[in-house]
């Protein structure tokens, strides 16, 4: 899931820069690593009025980055103007040539220092450097789904004359930089939201060079946060419990009422509509018979998320927490489409919950209520608190989406069962542990692991709890279809 390294799958691509005070050349500002299936830097960027070599350095520093490293903001940039890379290179050449002339005692060596000194003199700016440099960022959209693009435009304003802009990008988790465009006043970024959660986009340090490129001044821009929603799993089926609340809806109840589904006929009672007379039955029985309809009711549904642990499939690399939220988002959207009321509870770290509500806009409220789970991963408790009574209305159908890896989830299931709520456990298979060839002890441990999981499922089924398995990549309807054979019963108090 409207979701939470994030626990689970491999960390997202990150882009880091070295501390600003110690960097000398553009190549020193990043450690690059080849990325498979990625086009070259020249194919991924559009530039305006920027030298090609300078642009290539900016792209190399921004598009490539180190993986599996926590993205931390670099130290604050030093204030004011400081020497640029071009001035350092030319000055170093001149000093080396003068030193060589003094050591060797050969005057002609001094001619080697003339070239860098002349280039330094020609690069001196004709006018004053900008004294006030500001930068503002426009990010849109701030809320998106996994895989969607986020555009960032940084506008740099300054007084006086300035040369080129050289951006250094430090991205946070969960986002990837796909494109970069630079001109004299703007830096445009195209980011991709890779994982659901509430993410900090990161920072951009923009180096503003003078007209000759001999001095630079750095201004930092904070990009803020974005909310990335999980892609909902495809679900169209909406199983219902035996008892439904006394509210009009789209589900056929077992009670008689004003619906559209015919359940039989009954003798005519004064006051009933004559248009509902069933003439074939009336003719056979010799008395007026009318259609009998089933009542139509709405349902209360609560999706309970197990975020106590995240398990990564050793074969596919799929994260159980990612699949949990995608399945939950699919269930929430399916029930909201039938005008039911849906709530959410996340168990693990801090217990987060949102009481059932209706409407398509409620989907985003539900997702946003649990997006902070990824930031709570380091928060663990020895025991679990009681579920709030308002989070589980009486008679509400509860979907517990869990990988069944943490035994504490059974305490939660016992609470739900004790409140007589009908319950369905949707198991997210976490994958079997990998074994090395010839590891007899590992094979025995794997058999015990399988037996333990079978015992957990058997214990739930024996208590009358419906257990279904949802495998990543499959539609939720395959898992929910067996629940349509009969109504879901509640527990006992």
C-alpha positions as a Python dict, from the first residue, in 0.01 Angstrom:
ca = {
    (1, 'X'): (0, 0, 0),
    (2, 'X'): (-315, 424, 83),
    (3, 'X'): (292, 248, 227),
    (4, 'X'): (746, 126, 493),
    (5, 'X'): (1586, 26, 434),
    (6, 'X'): (1311, 28, 384),
    (7, 'X'): (1279, -322, 507),
    (8, 'X'): (1318, -582, 251),
    (9, 'X'): (1455, -545, -93),
    (10, 'X'): (1784, -392, -184),
    (11, 'X'): (1828, -18, -118),
    (12, 'X'): (1745, 226, -392),
    (13, 'X'): (2014, 395, -599),
    (14, 'X'): (2173, 678, -416),
    (15, 'X'): (2386, 967, -532),
    (16, 'X'): (2641, 1108, -294),
    (17, 'X'): (2906, 1377, -308),
    (18, 'X'): (3221, 1419, -105),
    (19, 'X'): (3250, 1704, 145),
    (20, 'X'): (3261, 2034, -38),
    (21, 'X'): (3563, 2189, 137),
    (22, 'X'): (3794, 1905, 31),
    (23, 'X'): (3690, 1863, -330),
    (24, 'X'): (3927, 1990, -595),
    (25, 'X'): (3820, 1854, -930),
    (26, 'X'): (3488, 1746, -1069),
    (27, 'X'): (3609, 1386, -1087),
    (28, 'X'): (3688, 1388, -714),
    (29, 'X'): (3329, 1468, -623),
    (30, 'X'): (3182, 1125, -680),
    (31, 'X'): (3272, 759, -689),
    (32, 'X'): (3110, 604, -993),
    (33, 'X'): (2992, 249, -1041),
    (34, 'X'): (2866, 95, -1366),
    (35, 'X'): (2491, 41, -1374),
    (36, 'X'): (2350, -229, -1608),
    (37, 'X'): (2100, -133, -1878),
    (38, 'X'): (2170, 237, -1838),
    (39, 'X'): (2237, 460, -2136),
    (40, 'X'): (2539, 685, -2154),
    (41, 'X'): (2545, 1025, -1995),
    (42, 'X'): (2539, 1197, -2332),
    (43, 'X'): (2213, 1019, -2419),
    (44, 'X'): (2042, 1104, -2090),
    (45, 'X'): (2082, 1482, -2066),
    (46, 'X'): (1977, 1795, -2251),
    (47, 'X'): (2178, 2111, -2192),
    (48, 'X'): (2154, 2474, -2283),
    (49, 'X'): (2453, 2705, -2319),
    (50, 'X'): (2682, 2479, -2117),
    (51, 'X'): (3021, 2350, -2235),
    (52, 'X'): (3012, 1979, -2313),
    (53, 'X'): (3303, 1884, -2088),
    (54, 'X'): (3153, 2070, -1793),
    (55, 'X'): (2813, 1914, -1851),
    (56, 'X'): (2963, 1565, -1873),
    (57, 'X'): (3129, 1614, -1535),
    (58, 'X'): (2802, 1725, -1379),
    (59, 'X'): (2614, 1430, -1528),
    (60, 'X'): (2880, 1184, -1418),
    (61, 'X'): (2866, 1315, -1064),
    (62, 'X'): (2485, 1322, -1055),
    (63, 'X'): (2366, 1021, -1252),
    (64, 'X'): (2610, 769, -1111),
    (65, 'X'): (2651, 695, -743),
    (66, 'X'): (2754, 446, -483),
    (67, 'X'): (2508, 173, -393),
    (68, 'X'): (2431, 16, -56),
    (69, 'X'): (2546, 329, 126),
    (70, 'X'): (2318, 534, 351),
    (71, 'X'): (2255, 866, 185),
    (72, 'X'): (2371, 1138, 423),
    (73, 'X'): (2368, 1508, 342),
    (74, 'X'): (2716, 1649, 279),
    (75, 'X'): (2863, 1912, 514),
    (76, 'X'): (2731, 2265, 464),
    (77, 'X'): (2907, 2448, 181),
    (78, 'X'): (3152, 2720, 283),
    (79, 'X'): (3021, 3076, 251),
    (80, 'X'): (3149, 3327, -1),
    (81, 'X'): (3365, 3285, -307),
    (82, 'X'): (3657, 3044, -325),
    (83, 'X'): (3908, 2930, -583),
    (84, 'X'): (3774, 2716, -863),
    (85, 'X'): (3923, 2405, -1021),
    (86, 'X'): (4049, 2592, -1328),
    (87, 'X'): (4240, 2846, -1122),
    (88, 'X'): (4392, 2566, -913),
    (89, 'X'): (4511, 2378, -1221),
    (90, 'X'): (4662, 2682, -1392),
    (91, 'X'): (4818, 2804, -1069),
    (92, 'X'): (4968, 2463, -1000),
    (93, 'X'): (5127, 2451, -1346),
    (94, 'X'): (5277, 2797, -1301),
    (95, 'X'): (5418, 2713, -956),
    (96, 'X'): (5570, 2388, -1084),
    (97, 'X'): (5735, 2567, -1376),
    (98, 'X'): (5879, 2840, -1150),
    (99, 'X'): (6005, 2581, -903),
    (100, 'X'): (6169, 2382, -1183),
    (101, 'X'): (6339, 2697, -1315),
    (102, 'X'): (6477, 2786, -971),
    (103, 'X'): (6601, 2431, -905),
    (104, 'X'): (6762, 2374, -1245),
    (105, 'X'): (6889, 2728, -1288),
    (106, 'X'): (6778, 2739, -1650),
    (107, 'X'): (6594, 3062, -1739),
    (108, 'X'): (6418, 2913, -2042),
    (109, 'X'): (6211, 2695, -1812),
    (110, 'X'): (6041, 3014, -1697),
    (111, 'X'): (5870, 3024, -2037),
    (112, 'X'): (5667, 2718, -1933),
    (113, 'X'): (5503, 2929, -1661),
    (114, 'X'): (5402, 3199, -1907),
    (115, 'X'): (5121, 2999, -2067),
    (116, 'X'): (4919, 2928, -1747),
    (117, 'X'): (4982, 3282, -1622),
    (118, 'X'): (4853, 3429, -1949),
    (119, 'X'): (4546, 3205, -1933),
    (120, 'X'): (4482, 3318, -1575),
    (121, 'X'): (4507, 3681, -1680),
    (122, 'X'): (4270, 3632, -1972),
    (123, 'X'): (4016, 3453, -1751),
    (124, 'X'): (3991, 3734, -1497),
    (125, 'X'): (3634, 3867, -1498),
    (126, 'X'): (3580, 4212, -1637),
    (127, 'X'): (3304, 4303, -1392),
    (128, 'X'): (3225, 4240, -1027),
    (129, 'X'): (3118, 3895, -916),
    (130, 'X'): (2761, 3840, -792),
    (131, 'X'): (2724, 3925, -425),
    (132, 'X'): (2378, 3778, -366),
    (133, 'X'): (2308, 3426, -494),
    (134, 'X'): (1977, 3253, -413),
    (135, 'X'): (1813, 2931, -530),
    (136, 'X'): (1457, 2801, -507),
    (137, 'X'): (1323, 2455, -591),
    (138, 'X'): (984, 2362, -735),
    (139, 'X'): (895, 1994, -692),
    (140, 'X'): (593, 1829, -845),
    (141, 'X'): (409, 1621, -767),
    (142, 'X'): (462, 1572, -396),
    (143, 'X'): (239, 1261, -397),
    (144, 'X'): (277, 987, -655),
    (145, 'X'): (276, 611, -705),
    (146, 'X'): (571, 378, -741),
    (147, 'X'): (746, 413, -1076),
    (148, 'X'): (611, 761, -1150),
    (149, 'X'): (834, 1059, -1229),
    (150, 'X'): (893, 1361, -1007),
    (151, 'X'): (1024, 1677, -1172),
    (152, 'X'): (1240, 1931, -991),
    (153, 'X'): (1324, 2277, -1124),
    (154, 'X'): (1586, 2479, -938),
    (155, 'X'): (1592, 2848, -1024),
    (156, 'X'): (1919, 3028, -942),
    (157, 'X'): (1904, 3408, -911),
    (158, 'X'): (2205, 3638, -875),
    (159, 'X'): (2305, 3996, -928),
    (160, 'X'): (2588, 4088, -1158),
    (161, 'X'): (2743, 3855, -1413),
    (162, 'X'): (2807, 3485, -1364),
    (163, 'X'): (2924, 3194, -1576),
    (164, 'X'): (2811, 2835, -1572),
    (165, 'X'): (2624, 2634, -1308),
    (166, 'X'): (2758, 2303, -1180),
    (167, 'X'): (2509, 2099, -969),
    (168, 'X'): (2608, 1836, -715),
    (169, 'X'): (2317, 1607, -621),
    (170, 'X'): (2273, 1402, -305),
    (171, 'X'): (1956, 1192, -323),
    (172, 'X'): (1774, 1019, -41),
    (173, 'X'): (1645, 662, -32),
    (174, 'X'): (1369, 545, -259),
    (175, 'X'): (1433, 779, -556),
    (176, 'X'): (1655, 763, -864),
    (177, 'X'): (1786, 1041, -1085),
    (178, 'X'): (1702, 979, -1451),
    (179, 'X'): (1769, 1309, -1626),
    (180, 'X'): (1950, 1637, -1569),
    (181, 'X'): (1937, 1961, -1767),
    (182, 'X'): (2140, 2275, -1692),
    (183, 'X'): (2132, 2627, -1832),
    (184, 'X'): (2245, 2966, -1704),
    (185, 'X'): (1966, 3008, -1448),
    (186, 'X'): (1794, 2669, -1411),
    (187, 'X'): (1876, 2312, -1310),
    (188, 'X'): (1606, 2060, -1408),
    (189, 'X'): (1598, 1710, -1256),
    (190, 'X'): (1377, 1415, -1342),
    (191, 'X'): (1349, 1165, -1056),
    (192, 'X'): (1176, 828, -1038),
    (193, 'X'): (1004, 709, -721),
    (194, 'X'): (1125, 352, -682),
    (195, 'X'): (972, 238, -352),
    (196, 'X'): (664, 328, -154),
    (197, 'X'): (711, 533, 158),
    (198, 'X'): (766, 885, 278),
    (199, 'X'): (1103, 989, 137),
    (200, 'X'): (1337, 1284, 164),
    (201, 'X'): (1440, 1377, -189),
    (202, 'X'): (1778, 1508, -79),
    (203, 'X'): (1982, 1820, -144),
    (204, 'X'): (2139, 1990, -444),
    (205, 'X'): (2454, 2202, -410),
    (206, 'X'): (2477, 2436, -708),
    (207, 'X'): (2821, 2584, -779),
    (208, 'X'): (2794, 2927, -945),
    (209, 'X'): (3115, 3015, -1133),
    (210, 'X'): (3228, 3359, -1238),
    (211, 'X'): (3264, 3453, -1603),
    (212, 'X'): (3621, 3323, -1627),
    (213, 'X'): (3557, 3007, -1425),
    (214, 'X'): (3831, 3095, -1174),
    (215, 'X'): (3611, 3126, -865),
    (216, 'X'): (3294, 2960, -749),
    (217, 'X'): (3027, 3005, -489),
    (218, 'X'): (2797, 2728, -364),
    (219, 'X'): (2429, 2758, -275),
    (220, 'X'): (2238, 2466, -122),
    (221, 'X'): (1878, 2374, -203),
    (222, 'X'): (1670, 2134, 9),
    (223, 'X'): (1424, 1938, -204),
    (224, 'X'): (1190, 1838, 81),
    (225, 'X'): (983, 1520, 108),
    (226, 'X'): (747, 1326, -115),
    (227, 'X'): (485, 1060, -41),
    (228, 'X'): (510, 755, -266),
    (229, 'X'): (202, 531, -268),
    (230, 'X'): (231, 156, -334),
    (231, 'X'): (89, 19, -656),
    (232, 'X'): (-237, -156, -558),
    (233, 'X'): (-260, -524, -638),
    (234, 'X'): (-534, -614, -884),
    (235, 'X'): (-845, -718, -690),
    (236, 'X'): (-1210, -723, -789),
    (237, 'X'): (-1365, -976, -551),
    (238, 'X'): (-1507, -860, -220),
    (239, 'X'): (-1602, -1150, 11),
    (240, 'X'): (-1841, -1055, 291),
    (241, 'X'): (-1919, -1190, 639),
    (242, 'X'): (-2241, -1356, 749),
    (243, 'X'): (-2373, -1051, 932),
    (244, 'X'): (-2369, -708, 775),
    (245, 'X'): (-2446, -369, 931),
    (246, 'X'): (-2793, -224, 885),
    (247, 'X'): (-2683, 17, 614),
    (248, 'X'): (-2780, 19, 250),
    (249, 'X'): (-2508, -103, 20),
    (250, 'X'): (-2427, -332, -271),
    (251, 'X'): (-2378, -668, -95),
    (252, 'X'): (-2660, -921, -91),
    (253, 'X'): (-2753, -1008, 267),
    (254, 'X'): (-2928, -1321, 392),
    (255, 'X'): (-3220, -1118, 528),
    (256, 'X'): (-3523, -1022, 323),
    (257, 'X'): (-3542, -664, 210),
    (258, 'X'): (-3560, -415, -73),
    (259, 'X'): (-3301, -546, -314),
    (260, 'X'): (-3273, -661, -673),
    (261, 'X'): (-3178, -1028, -623),
    (262, 'X'): (-3479, -1262, -617),
    (263, 'X'): (-3456, -1530, -346),
    (264, 'X'): (-3807, -1685, -377),
    (265, 'X'): (-4178, -1610, -360),
    (266, 'X'): (-4421, -1561, -73),
    (267, 'X'): (-4797, -1499, -36),
    (268, 'X'): (-4917, -1150, -108),
    (269, 'X'): (-4949, -919, 194),
    (270, 'X'): (-5161, -606, 189),
    (271, 'X'): (-4946, -309, 96),
    (272, 'X'): (-4699, -487, -130),
    (273, 'X'): (-4646, -368, -484),
    (274, 'X'): (-4861, -538, -743),
    (275, 'X'): (-4587, -512, -1004),
    (276, 'X'): (-4392, -773, -806),
    (277, 'X'): (-4660, -1042, -848),
    (278, 'X'): (-4512, -1371, -970),
    (279, 'X'): (-4783, -1488, -1212),
    (280, 'X'): (-4661, -1845, -1278),
    (281, 'X'): (-4660, -1923, -904),
    (282, 'X'): (-4992, -1746, -859),
    (283, 'X'): (-5150, -1960, -1130),
    (284, 'X'): (-5015, -2286, -985),
    (285, 'X'): (-5109, -2217, -622),
    (286, 'X'): (-5436, -2041, -681),
    (287, 'X'): (-5333, -1751, -457),
    (288, 'X'): (-5145, -1431, -526),
    (289, 'X'): (-4769, -1481, -489),
    (290, 'X'): (-4507, -1203, -503),
    (291, 'X'): (-4131, -1197, -552),
    (292, 'X'): (-3912, -1212, -244),
    (293, 'X'): (-3589, -1010, -258),
    (294, 'X'): (-3272, -1016, -50),
    (295, 'X'): (-3168, -706, 135),
    (296, 'X'): (-2862, -515, 16),
    (297, 'X'): (-2619, -401, 279),
    (298, 'X'): (-2280, -239, 305),
    (299, 'X'): (-1983, -394, 486),
    (300, 'X'): (-1721, -271, 730),
    (301, 'X'): (-1372, -396, 643),
    (302, 'X'): (-1048, -348, 833),
    (303, 'X'): (-709, -433, 679),
    (304, 'X'): (-457, -524, 950),
    (305, 'X'): (-94, -508, 838),
    (306, 'X'): (183, -710, 998),
    (307, 'X'): (493, -489, 992),
    (308, 'X'): (668, -668, 1278),
    (309, 'X'): (933, -801, 1041),
    (310, 'X'): (1036, -785, 678),
    (311, 'X'): (1152, -1100, 502),
    (312, 'X'): (1330, -1099, 167),
    (313, 'X'): (1278, -1395, -63),
    (314, 'X'): (1628, -1539, -121),
    (315, 'X'): (1536, -1640, -478),
    (316, 'X'): (1332, -1349, -615),
    (317, 'X'): (1448, -1075, -377),
    (318, 'X'): (1087, -972, -314),
    (319, 'X'): (1017, -794, 13),
    (320, 'X'): (730, -929, 221),
    (321, 'X'): (656, -578, 348),
    (322, 'X'): (631, -441, -6),
    (323, 'X'): (395, -719, -109),
    (324, 'X'): (194, -670, 213),
    (325, 'X'): (122, -309, 132),
    (326, 'X'): (47, -373, -233),
    (327, 'X'): (-202, -643, -142),
    (328, 'X'): (-356, -418, 122),
    (329, 'X'): (-388, -132, -127),
    (330, 'X'): (-566, -365, -370),
    (331, 'X'): (-812, -481, -102),
    (332, 'X'): (-883, -126, 11),
    (333, 'X'): (-952, -7, -341),
    (334, 'X'): (-1176, -307, -421),
    (335, 'X'): (-1400, -254, -116),
    (336, 'X'): (-1415, 122, -162),
    (337, 'X'): (-1542, 68, -516),
    (338, 'X'): (-1840, -119, -373),
    (339, 'X'): (-1911, 177, -141),
    (340, 'X'): (-1805, -11, 173),
    (341, 'X'): (-1634, 144, 470),
    (342, 'X'): (-1266, 49, 504),
    (343, 'X'): (-1017, 104, 786),
    (344, 'X'): (-653, 11, 841),
    (345, 'X'): (-436, -96, 1135),
    (346, 'X'): (-58, -148, 1120),
    (347, 'X'): (98, -355, 1398),
    (348, 'X'): (470, -320, 1459),
    (349, 'X'): (668, -35, 1610),
    (350, 'X'): (395, 213, 1689),
    (351, 'X'): (42, 88, 1629),
    (352, 'X'): (-114, 307, 1361),
    (353, 'X'): (-481, 291, 1277),
    (354, 'X'): (-753, 472, 1092),
    (355, 'X'): (-1116, 393, 1166),
    (356, 'X'): (-1333, 276, 875),
    (357, 'X'): (-1456, 536, 630),
    (358, 'X'): (-1588, 549, 276),
    (359, 'X'): (-1533, 727, -51),
    (360, 'X'): (-1261, 698, -315),
    (361, 'X'): (-1071, 986, -156),
    (362, 'X'): (-1042, 781, 161),
    (363, 'X'): (-794, 552, -18),
    (364, 'X'): (-525, 818, 1),
    (365, 'X'): (-594, 886, 368),
    (366, 'X'): (-552, 517, 442),
    (367, 'X'): (-223, 494, 252),
    (368, 'X'): (-80, 811, 405),
    (369, 'X'): (-162, 684, 753),
    (370, 'X'): (89, 400, 716),
    (371, 'X'): (358, 553, 494),
    (372, 'X'): (563, 642, 801),
    (373, 'X'): (606, 272, 879),
    (374, 'X'): (935, 269, 689),
    (375, 'X'): (1070, 531, 927),
    (376, 'X'): (966, 322, 1229),
    (377, 'X'): (1164, 13, 1134),
    (378, 'X'): (1421, 65, 1408),
    (379, 'X'): (1146, 101, 1667),
    (380, 'X'): (1067, -232, 1828),
    (381, 'X'): (865, -326, 2133),
    (382, 'X'): (884, -638, 2346),
    (383, 'X'): (507, -672, 2363),
    (384, 'X'): (215, -546, 2163),
    (385, 'X'): (-47, -312, 2300),
    (386, 'X'): (-417, -381, 2277),
    (387, 'X'): (-587, -283, 1956),
    (388, 'X'): (-805, 28, 1996),
    (389, 'X'): (-1176, -64, 2013),
    (390, 'X'): (-1268, 199, 1754),
    (391, 'X'): (-1019, 47, 1509),
    (392, 'X'): (-1221, -277, 1494),
    (393, 'X'): (-1595, -203, 1479),
    (394, 'X'): (-1827, -481, 1585),
    (395, 'X'): (-1889, -726, 1303),
    (396, 'X'): (-1623, -572, 1074),
    (397, 'X'): (-1446, -815, 842),
    (398, 'X'): (-1073, -814, 926),
    (399, 'X'): (-807, -903, 671),
    (400, 'X'): (-476, -981, 842),
    (401, 'X'): (-196, -959, 583),
    (402, 'X'): (115, -1121, 728),
    (403, 'X'): (414, -1337, 627),
    (404, 'X'): (358, -1545, 945),
    (405, 'X'): (720, -1510, 1050),
    (406, 'X'): (685, -1337, 1387),
    (407, 'X'): (507, -1530, 1662),
    (408, 'X'): (375, -1206, 1813),
    (409, 'X'): (122, -1179, 1534),
    (410, 'X'): (-70, -1463, 1700),
    (411, 'X'): (-135, -1235, 1999),
    (412, 'X'): (-298, -990, 1759),
    (413, 'X'): (-501, -1265, 1595),
    (414, 'X'): (-620, -1377, 1940),
    (415, 'X'): (-741, -1023, 2012),
    (416, 'X'): (-934, -1005, 1686),
    (417, 'X'): (-1082, -1351, 1738),
    (418, 'X'): (-1185, -1263, 2093),
    (419, 'X'): (-1390, -969, 1968),
    (420, 'X'): (-1595, -1202, 1747),
    (421, 'X'): (-1486, -1027, 1429),
    (422, 'X'): (-1486, -1242, 1115),
    (423, 'X'): (-1126, -1274, 1004),
    (424, 'X'): (-925, -1379, 700),
    (425, 'X'): (-548, -1433, 716),
    (426, 'X'): (-377, -1349, 387),
    (427, 'X'): (-34, -1509, 398),
    (428, 'X'): (247, -1349, 201),
    (429, 'X'): (490, -1635, 127),
    (430, 'X'): (840, -1527, 224),
    (431, 'X'): (1030, -1794, 32),
    (432, 'X'): (1224, -2087, 170),
    (433, 'X'): (1577, -2042, 307),
    (434, 'X'): (1849, -2125, 58),
    (435, 'X'): (2062, -2436, 105),
    (436, 'X'): (2406, -2529, -12),
    (437, 'X'): (2446, -2860, -196),
    (438, 'X'): (2522, -3146, 41),
    (439, 'X'): (2422, -2957, 356),
    (440, 'X'): (2245, -3233, 548),
    (441, 'X'): (2198, -3021, 861),
    (442, 'X'): (2048, -2743, 651),
    (443, 'X'): (1804, -2987, 490),
    (444, 'X'): (1691, -3102, 834),
    (445, 'X'): (1650, -2741, 947),
    (446, 'X'): (1447, -2668, 633),
    (447, 'X'): (1215, -2960, 707),
    (448, 'X'): (1162, -2830, 1060),
    (449, 'X'): (1099, -2482, 921),
    (450, 'X'): (834, -2616, 683),
    (451, 'X'): (673, -2820, 960),
    (452, 'X'): (657, -2514, 1185),
    (453, 'X'): (479, -2310, 918),
    (454, 'X'): (236, -2595, 847),
    (455, 'X'): (161, -2613, 1219),
    (456, 'X'): (84, -2240, 1230),
    (457, 'X'): (-157, -2268, 937),
    (458, 'X'): (-322, -2577, 1087),
    (459, 'X'): (-370, -2400, 1422),
    (460, 'X'): (-546, -2110, 1249),
    (461, 'X'): (-771, -2334, 1040),
    (462, 'X'): (-864, -2540, 1346),
    (463, 'X'): (-986, -2221, 1514),
    (464, 'X'): (-1210, -2145, 1220),
    (465, 'X'): (-989, -1876, 1064),
    (466, 'X'): (-978, -1867, 685),
    (467, 'X'): (-619, -1876, 557),
    (468, 'X'): (-532, -1793, 196),
    (469, 'X'): (-195, -1741, 29),
    (470, 'X'): (-120, -1451, -202),
    (471, 'X'): (192, -1498, -411),
    (472, 'X'): (373, -1194, -554),
    (473, 'X'): (288, -1132, -916),
    (474, 'X'): (-50, -1305, -899),
    (475, 'X'): (-385, -1131, -880),
    (476, 'X'): (-554, -1114, -543),
    (477, 'X'): (-869, -1263, -691),
    (478, 'X'): (-696, -1602, -713),
    (479, 'X'): (-645, -1599, -338),
    (480, 'X'): (-989, -1459, -251),
    (481, 'X'): (-1195, -1676, -488),
    (482, 'X'): (-1233, -1970, -241),
    (483, 'X'): (-1389, -1731, 13),
    (484, 'X'): (-1687, -1673, -217),
    (485, 'X'): (-1815, -2029, -166),
    (486, 'X'): (-1956, -1940, 175),
    (487, 'X'): (-1998, -1645, 409),
    (488, 'X'): (-1716, -1571, 653),
    (489, 'X'): (-1806, -1643, 1013),
    (490, 'X'): (-1691, -1452, 1319),
    (491, 'X'): (-1517, -1572, 1631),
    (492, 'X'): (-1640, -1627, 1983),
    (493, 'X'): (-1611, -1391, 2274),
}
